[in-house]
Short mmCIF file of C-alpha atoms in Angstrom, two decimals:
data_model
loop_
_atom_site.label_atom_id
_atom_site.label_comp_id
_atom_site.label_asym_id
_atom_site.label_seq_id
_atom_site.Cartn_x
_atom_site.Cartn_y
_atom_site.Cartn_z
CA MET U 1 104.14 85.90 130.56
CA SER U 2 101.77 83.36 128.02
CA ASP U 3 99.93 85.13 125.47
CA ASN U 4 96.89 84.54 127.25
CA ALA U 5 98.08 86.79 130.08
CA LEU U 6 98.51 89.21 127.67
CA ARG U 7 96.05 92.25 127.99
CA GLN U 8 93.93 92.57 124.53
CA SER U 9 96.09 95.04 123.22
CA GLU U 10 99.12 94.15 124.29
CA LEU U 11 101.81 92.00 122.40
CA ARG U 12 104.85 89.23 123.29
CA LEU U 13 107.39 90.04 120.79
CA THR U 14 111.11 89.37 120.49
CA VAL U 15 114.10 91.82 119.78
CA HIS U 16 115.35 90.99 116.55
CA ARG U 17 118.24 93.14 115.73
CA MET U 18 119.62 96.44 117.96
CA THR U 19 121.94 98.62 115.46
CA TRP U 20 123.70 101.65 116.60
CA GLU U 21 122.66 104.85 113.99
CA ALA U 22 124.30 107.44 115.97
CA ASP U 23 126.41 108.57 118.98
CA GLY U 24 123.84 107.03 121.79
CA VAL U 25 120.91 106.50 120.04
CA LEU U 26 120.20 102.22 119.01
CA SER U 27 117.82 100.65 116.38
CA VAL U 28 116.11 97.68 117.94
CA GLU U 29 113.63 95.63 116.05
CA LEU U 30 111.06 93.62 117.53
CA VAL U 31 109.11 90.79 115.94
CA HIS U 32 107.01 87.93 116.82
CA PRO U 33 108.35 84.92 118.11
CA GLU U 34 106.57 82.40 115.33
CA GLY U 35 107.15 85.13 112.44
CA LYS U 36 103.25 86.69 111.98
CA PRO U 37 102.50 89.90 110.76
CA LEU U 38 102.16 92.56 113.05
CA PRO U 39 99.12 95.17 113.49
CA ALA U 40 98.66 97.77 111.11
CA TRP U 41 100.75 101.12 112.10
CA THR U 42 100.34 104.46 110.23
CA PRO U 43 103.08 107.02 110.24
CA GLY U 44 103.72 109.20 113.70
CA ALA U 45 102.38 105.99 115.59
CA HIS U 46 104.10 104.94 118.92
CA ILE U 47 103.98 101.55 121.18
CA ASP U 48 104.21 101.22 124.95
CA VAL U 49 107.14 99.16 125.45
CA HIS U 50 107.69 97.13 128.81
CA VAL U 51 111.73 97.99 129.56
CA GLY U 52 113.44 97.44 133.55
CA GLY U 53 110.17 97.20 134.90
CA GLN U 54 108.60 100.33 133.19
CA ILE U 55 106.83 100.98 130.48
CA ARG U 56 107.99 104.01 128.29
CA GLN U 57 106.12 105.24 124.84
CA TYR U 58 108.73 104.99 121.49
CA SER U 59 107.53 105.97 117.51
CA LEU U 60 107.73 103.82 115.38
CA CYS U 61 110.36 104.51 112.78
CA GLY U 62 110.73 101.83 110.42
CA ASP U 63 108.29 101.17 106.92
CA PRO U 64 104.57 100.39 107.97
CA ARG U 65 105.01 98.69 104.62
CA SER U 66 107.22 95.81 106.69
CA THR U 67 104.36 94.20 108.78
CA TRP U 68 106.79 91.81 110.05
CA VAL U 69 109.13 94.31 111.93
CA TYR U 70 108.60 97.07 114.49
CA ARG U 71 111.42 99.37 114.70
CA ILE U 72 112.23 102.12 117.73
CA GLY U 73 115.29 104.31 117.82
CA VAL U 74 115.61 104.61 121.68
CA LEU U 75 118.62 107.73 122.76
CA ASP U 76 120.67 106.75 125.73
CA ALA U 77 119.85 109.22 128.16
CA PRO U 78 121.12 108.72 131.26
CA SER U 79 119.32 111.15 133.00
CA SER U 80 115.45 110.05 132.26
CA ARG U 81 113.97 107.62 134.37
CA GLY U 82 115.62 104.35 133.37
CA GLY U 83 113.77 102.38 130.61
CA SER U 84 116.20 103.54 127.77
CA ARG U 85 119.25 103.42 130.00
CA TYR U 86 117.78 99.91 130.61
CA VAL U 87 117.24 99.59 126.32
CA HIS U 88 121.30 100.23 126.25
CA THR U 89 122.50 98.31 128.51
CA GLY U 90 119.72 95.68 129.32
CA LEU U 91 118.37 94.03 126.65
CA ARG U 92 119.74 92.23 124.15
CA PRO U 93 119.10 90.19 120.35
CA GLY U 94 116.92 87.23 122.07
CA GLN U 95 115.09 88.62 124.31
CA ASP U 96 111.36 89.30 124.42
CA VAL U 97 109.44 92.54 125.18
CA THR U 98 105.84 93.37 125.99
CA VAL U 99 104.49 96.14 124.00
CA SER U 100 101.10 97.37 123.10
CA GLU U 101 99.43 98.00 119.50
CA PRO U 102 100.47 101.49 117.80
CA ARG U 103 98.20 104.28 119.02
CA ASN U 104 98.34 107.58 116.74
CA HIS U 105 97.74 110.77 118.10
CA PHE U 106 99.99 112.56 115.42
CA ALA U 107 99.19 110.96 111.90
CA LEU U 108 100.39 112.75 108.89
CA GLU U 109 97.06 114.47 107.29
CA ASP U 110 96.94 114.95 103.76
CA ALA U 111 98.94 118.37 102.90
CA ALA U 112 99.95 120.31 99.89
CA GLY U 113 102.99 119.97 101.26
CA TYR U 114 104.93 119.52 104.55
CA VAL U 115 107.70 121.24 106.84
CA PHE U 116 109.43 118.72 109.21
CA VAL U 117 111.50 119.69 111.84
CA ALA U 118 113.39 117.15 114.41
CA GLY U 119 115.47 117.97 117.48
CA GLY U 120 117.30 114.92 118.33
CA ILE U 121 116.08 111.50 118.70
CA GLY U 122 112.62 113.45 118.10
CA ILE U 123 113.59 112.69 113.87
CA THR U 124 112.29 109.03 114.21
CA PRO U 125 108.10 109.95 113.87
CA LEU U 126 109.48 112.09 111.52
CA LEU U 127 111.64 109.65 109.30
CA ALA U 128 108.56 107.17 109.21
CA MET U 129 106.31 110.75 107.72
CA ALA U 130 109.28 112.29 105.15
CA ARG U 131 109.11 108.31 104.02
CA GLU U 132 104.93 108.20 103.39
CA ALA U 133 105.31 111.83 101.93
CA ALA U 134 108.01 111.03 99.18
CA ARG U 135 105.68 107.52 98.73
CA ARG U 136 102.73 110.16 97.99
CA GLY U 137 104.72 112.50 95.30
CA THR U 138 104.03 115.18 98.25
CA PRO U 139 106.27 118.25 98.52
CA TRP U 140 108.25 118.04 101.54
CA ARG U 141 110.94 119.51 103.70
CA MET U 142 113.22 118.06 107.08
CA VAL U 143 115.27 120.48 109.01
CA TYR U 144 117.25 118.24 112.03
CA GLY U 145 118.80 119.83 114.41
CA GLY U 146 121.07 117.76 117.04
CA ARG U 147 123.88 118.44 119.24
CA THR U 148 126.55 116.88 116.80
CA ARG U 149 126.83 115.31 113.75
CA SER U 150 127.38 112.16 114.90
CA SER U 151 124.52 112.16 117.17
CA MET U 152 122.26 112.32 114.99
CA ALA U 153 120.61 109.68 113.45
CA PHE U 154 119.19 107.78 110.38
CA THR U 155 120.69 110.89 107.82
CA GLY U 156 121.81 108.43 105.80
CA GLU U 157 118.12 107.13 105.11
CA LEU U 158 116.77 110.68 105.00
CA ALA U 159 119.60 111.77 101.82
CA ALA U 160 118.26 108.98 100.04
CA LEU U 161 113.99 110.12 99.84
CA ASP U 162 113.33 112.23 97.15
CA GLY U 163 112.77 115.11 99.42
CA GLU U 164 115.04 118.99 100.84
CA VAL U 165 116.73 117.68 104.12
CA ALA U 166 119.09 120.41 105.93
CA LEU U 167 120.82 118.97 108.82
CA VAL U 168 121.78 121.11 111.96
CA PRO U 169 124.48 120.24 114.40
CA GLN U 170 124.38 122.64 116.72
CA ASP U 171 128.08 122.70 117.50
CA GLU U 172 128.47 123.48 113.80
CA HIS U 173 125.57 126.14 112.65
CA GLY U 174 124.04 126.66 116.13
CA HIS U 175 120.57 126.43 116.39
CA ILE U 176 118.25 125.87 113.79
CA ASP U 177 116.95 129.06 112.13
CA LEU U 178 113.33 129.24 112.90
CA ASP U 179 112.26 132.06 111.60
CA ALA U 180 114.23 131.60 108.02
CA VAL U 181 112.67 128.24 108.36
CA LEU U 182 109.10 129.18 109.36
CA ALA U 183 108.68 132.00 106.55
CA GLY U 184 106.19 132.42 104.02
CA LEU U 185 105.08 129.00 104.44
CA ALA U 186 103.28 127.91 101.18
CA GLU U 187 99.08 128.04 101.06
CA GLY U 188 98.45 124.41 102.53
CA THR U 189 101.45 123.21 104.14
CA LEU U 190 101.89 121.75 107.24
CA VAL U 191 104.52 121.81 110.07
CA TYR U 192 105.21 118.80 111.50
CA THR U 193 107.71 118.92 114.85
CA CYS U 194 109.15 116.91 117.48
CA GLY U 195 112.38 116.81 119.60
CA PRO U 196 113.00 118.56 123.03
CA GLU U 197 110.68 120.95 124.85
CA PRO U 198 112.43 124.29 124.02
CA LEU U 199 112.17 123.31 119.60
CA LEU U 200 108.51 122.55 120.31
CA ALA U 201 108.03 126.20 122.47
CA ALA U 202 109.61 127.75 119.70
CA VAL U 203 107.74 126.22 116.57
CA GLU U 204 104.73 127.21 118.03
CA GLU U 205 105.89 130.57 118.99
CA ARG U 206 106.32 131.05 115.28
CA CYS U 207 103.74 128.97 113.20
CA PRO U 208 100.24 129.88 112.89
CA ALA U 209 98.58 126.78 115.12
CA ASP U 210 96.27 125.80 112.26
CA ARG U 211 99.37 124.74 110.57
CA LEU U 212 101.02 122.83 113.21
CA ARG U 213 101.33 119.72 114.25
CA LEU U 214 103.54 118.49 117.61
CA GLU U 215 104.37 115.59 119.55
CA ARG U 216 106.06 116.17 122.88
CA PHE U 217 108.71 114.42 125.03
CA ALA U 218 107.49 115.02 128.16
CA ALA U 219 104.96 117.04 129.38
CA PRO U 220 105.62 120.83 130.25
CA VAL U 221 105.62 122.23 133.15
CA VAL U 222 102.08 124.29 133.71
CA GLU U 223 101.47 126.65 136.76
CA ARG U 224 97.43 126.42 137.69
CA ALA U 225 95.61 128.83 139.43
CA ASP U 226 92.25 126.70 138.63
CA ASP U 227 90.59 125.53 141.86
CA ASP U 228 91.43 121.04 142.08
CA GLY U 229 88.58 120.55 144.01
CA ALA U 230 86.05 116.73 144.43
CA PHE U 231 84.03 116.19 142.17
CA GLU U 232 82.51 112.28 141.27
CA VAL U 233 83.28 110.63 138.38
CA GLU U 234 80.28 107.17 137.68
CA CYS U 235 81.91 104.16 135.93
CA ARG U 236 79.05 103.52 133.67
CA GLY U 237 80.37 100.23 132.18
CA SER U 238 81.36 98.82 135.57
CA GLY U 239 78.57 100.59 137.32
CA VAL U 240 81.39 101.85 140.03
CA THR U 241 80.76 105.41 141.46
CA LEU U 242 84.05 107.70 142.20
CA SER U 243 85.01 110.51 144.72
CA VAL U 244 87.58 112.11 143.32
CA GLY U 245 89.37 113.91 145.43
CA ALA U 246 91.57 117.34 145.50
CA GLY U 247 94.99 116.48 144.18
CA THR U 248 93.68 112.81 143.09
CA SER U 249 93.47 111.83 139.59
CA ILE U 250 90.82 110.17 138.66
CA LEU U 251 92.83 107.00 137.53
CA GLN U 252 94.36 106.66 140.63
CA ALA U 253 90.92 107.18 142.17
CA ALA U 254 89.56 104.17 139.12
CA GLU U 255 92.86 102.38 140.33
CA ASP U 256 92.23 102.22 144.44
CA ALA U 257 88.60 100.95 143.11
CA GLY U 258 90.13 98.12 141.83
CA LEU U 259 89.29 99.10 137.97
CA THR U 260 91.41 98.20 135.52
CA VAL U 261 92.79 101.14 133.98
CA SER U 262 95.29 100.99 130.45
CA SER U 263 98.25 103.69 131.37
CA SER U 264 101.45 104.57 131.05
CA CYS U 265 102.93 108.33 130.87
CA ARG U 266 100.70 109.57 133.50
CA ASP U 267 101.32 112.94 132.21
CA GLY U 268 98.95 113.83 129.58
CA ILE U 269 101.43 113.31 126.66
CA CYS U 270 100.44 108.84 125.52
CA GLY U 271 97.20 108.34 125.19
CA SER U 272 96.94 105.19 126.66
CA CYS U 273 94.55 106.24 129.33
CA GLU U 274 91.56 107.82 126.91
CA THR U 275 88.55 107.41 128.16
CA ARG U 276 85.38 108.16 125.89
CA VAL U 277 83.06 110.63 128.20
CA LEU U 278 79.11 109.86 127.64
CA ASP U 279 78.31 113.12 130.35
CA GLY U 280 79.36 115.83 132.01
CA VAL U 281 82.43 118.76 130.95
CA PRO U 282 85.99 118.00 131.06
CA ASP U 283 88.63 120.35 132.47
CA HIS U 284 91.36 119.27 129.98
CA ARG U 285 95.25 118.82 131.05
CA ASP U 286 96.26 116.86 128.40
CA PHE U 287 99.09 117.60 125.46
CA LEU U 288 97.35 115.22 123.13
CA LEU U 289 94.22 116.32 122.60
CA SER U 290 93.29 119.24 119.15
CA GLU U 291 91.86 122.02 120.30
CA ALA U 292 88.92 121.42 118.86
CA GLU U 293 88.75 117.86 120.31
CA HIS U 294 89.10 119.73 123.89
CA THR U 295 85.85 121.50 122.12
CA ALA U 296 83.72 117.97 121.72
CA ASN U 297 84.28 116.40 124.94
CA ALA U 298 84.02 113.15 123.54
CA THR U 299 87.08 111.16 125.27
CA MET U 300 89.77 112.46 127.92
CA MET U 301 92.75 112.12 129.41
CA ILE U 302 92.03 110.57 132.40
CA CYS U 303 94.78 110.91 133.79
CA VAL U 304 95.57 114.10 133.78
CA SER U 305 91.92 115.69 133.09
CA ARG U 306 89.82 116.53 136.19
CA CYS U 307 85.75 117.58 135.91
CA ALA U 308 84.33 121.17 134.77
CA SER U 309 80.84 120.63 135.35
CA GLY U 310 80.74 118.25 139.14
CA ARG U 311 80.23 115.49 137.31
CA LEU U 312 81.24 112.80 135.21
CA VAL U 313 80.13 109.85 133.29
CA LEU U 314 82.91 108.27 131.95
CA ASP U 315 82.88 104.87 129.26
CA LEU U 316 84.89 102.88 132.22
#
């Protein structure tokens, strides 16, 4: 694919280096084939990577000051939909891959202190955050759980940072004692967590919502009693009006009408289909926007969210 064939928000990069970081975890460094600097990013950002005929999201876990390289960490997950398997078995240094420019819905906010709770490959965005907190001189501590010590990536890099790090291999110490970790949080401390859904759910149960920031690997299963009735969407930018039926997403209806819309996960967790709302009230069903952002109704994720007002006008 030539640069001219790429979408405006996409980059064609080259695999520079692949490194074993732990059992089943590879880091992949991506560079511009001509050595050009890459678009800037901040801790918590991720990129979409086109691998094995699929698009998968991976958090950037390098240093934002290294403007020539993006680094991601990829767990070999044979039971997944195939993206990570391809990275481990098919991707090699020297190959080109298409990626999106970085997006960040998990940004490190200013705070008096941080508690980072990582599970497995969820360490990737939190590693960049810990590095940034150390650079700012903000107090932070990291509690990092994994199946075994040998399966836990980037532990050496964490140990080199100026912060408090507790490693909790499950085969040695069991699960993270979240009651102890989250008890007596100091005023102004924010909790950032990333990992498998059981860990996130357990942290949510124990941490005040206004203190918690989290990122999911996959959308949790939600039982809904809502009526998924039909509604109308005016696409102001293209002059097309969509009839969105029950069981059809706005994204699918737009694609069926011939509109080109950025999308990736189709589960409401990656943010690639975020669309500006010009009129109407969305029925937000994503797992990415905050409660305040849902209330503001300025944007919506059209892959999962629907309409609560009978009609929407979107910037499409």
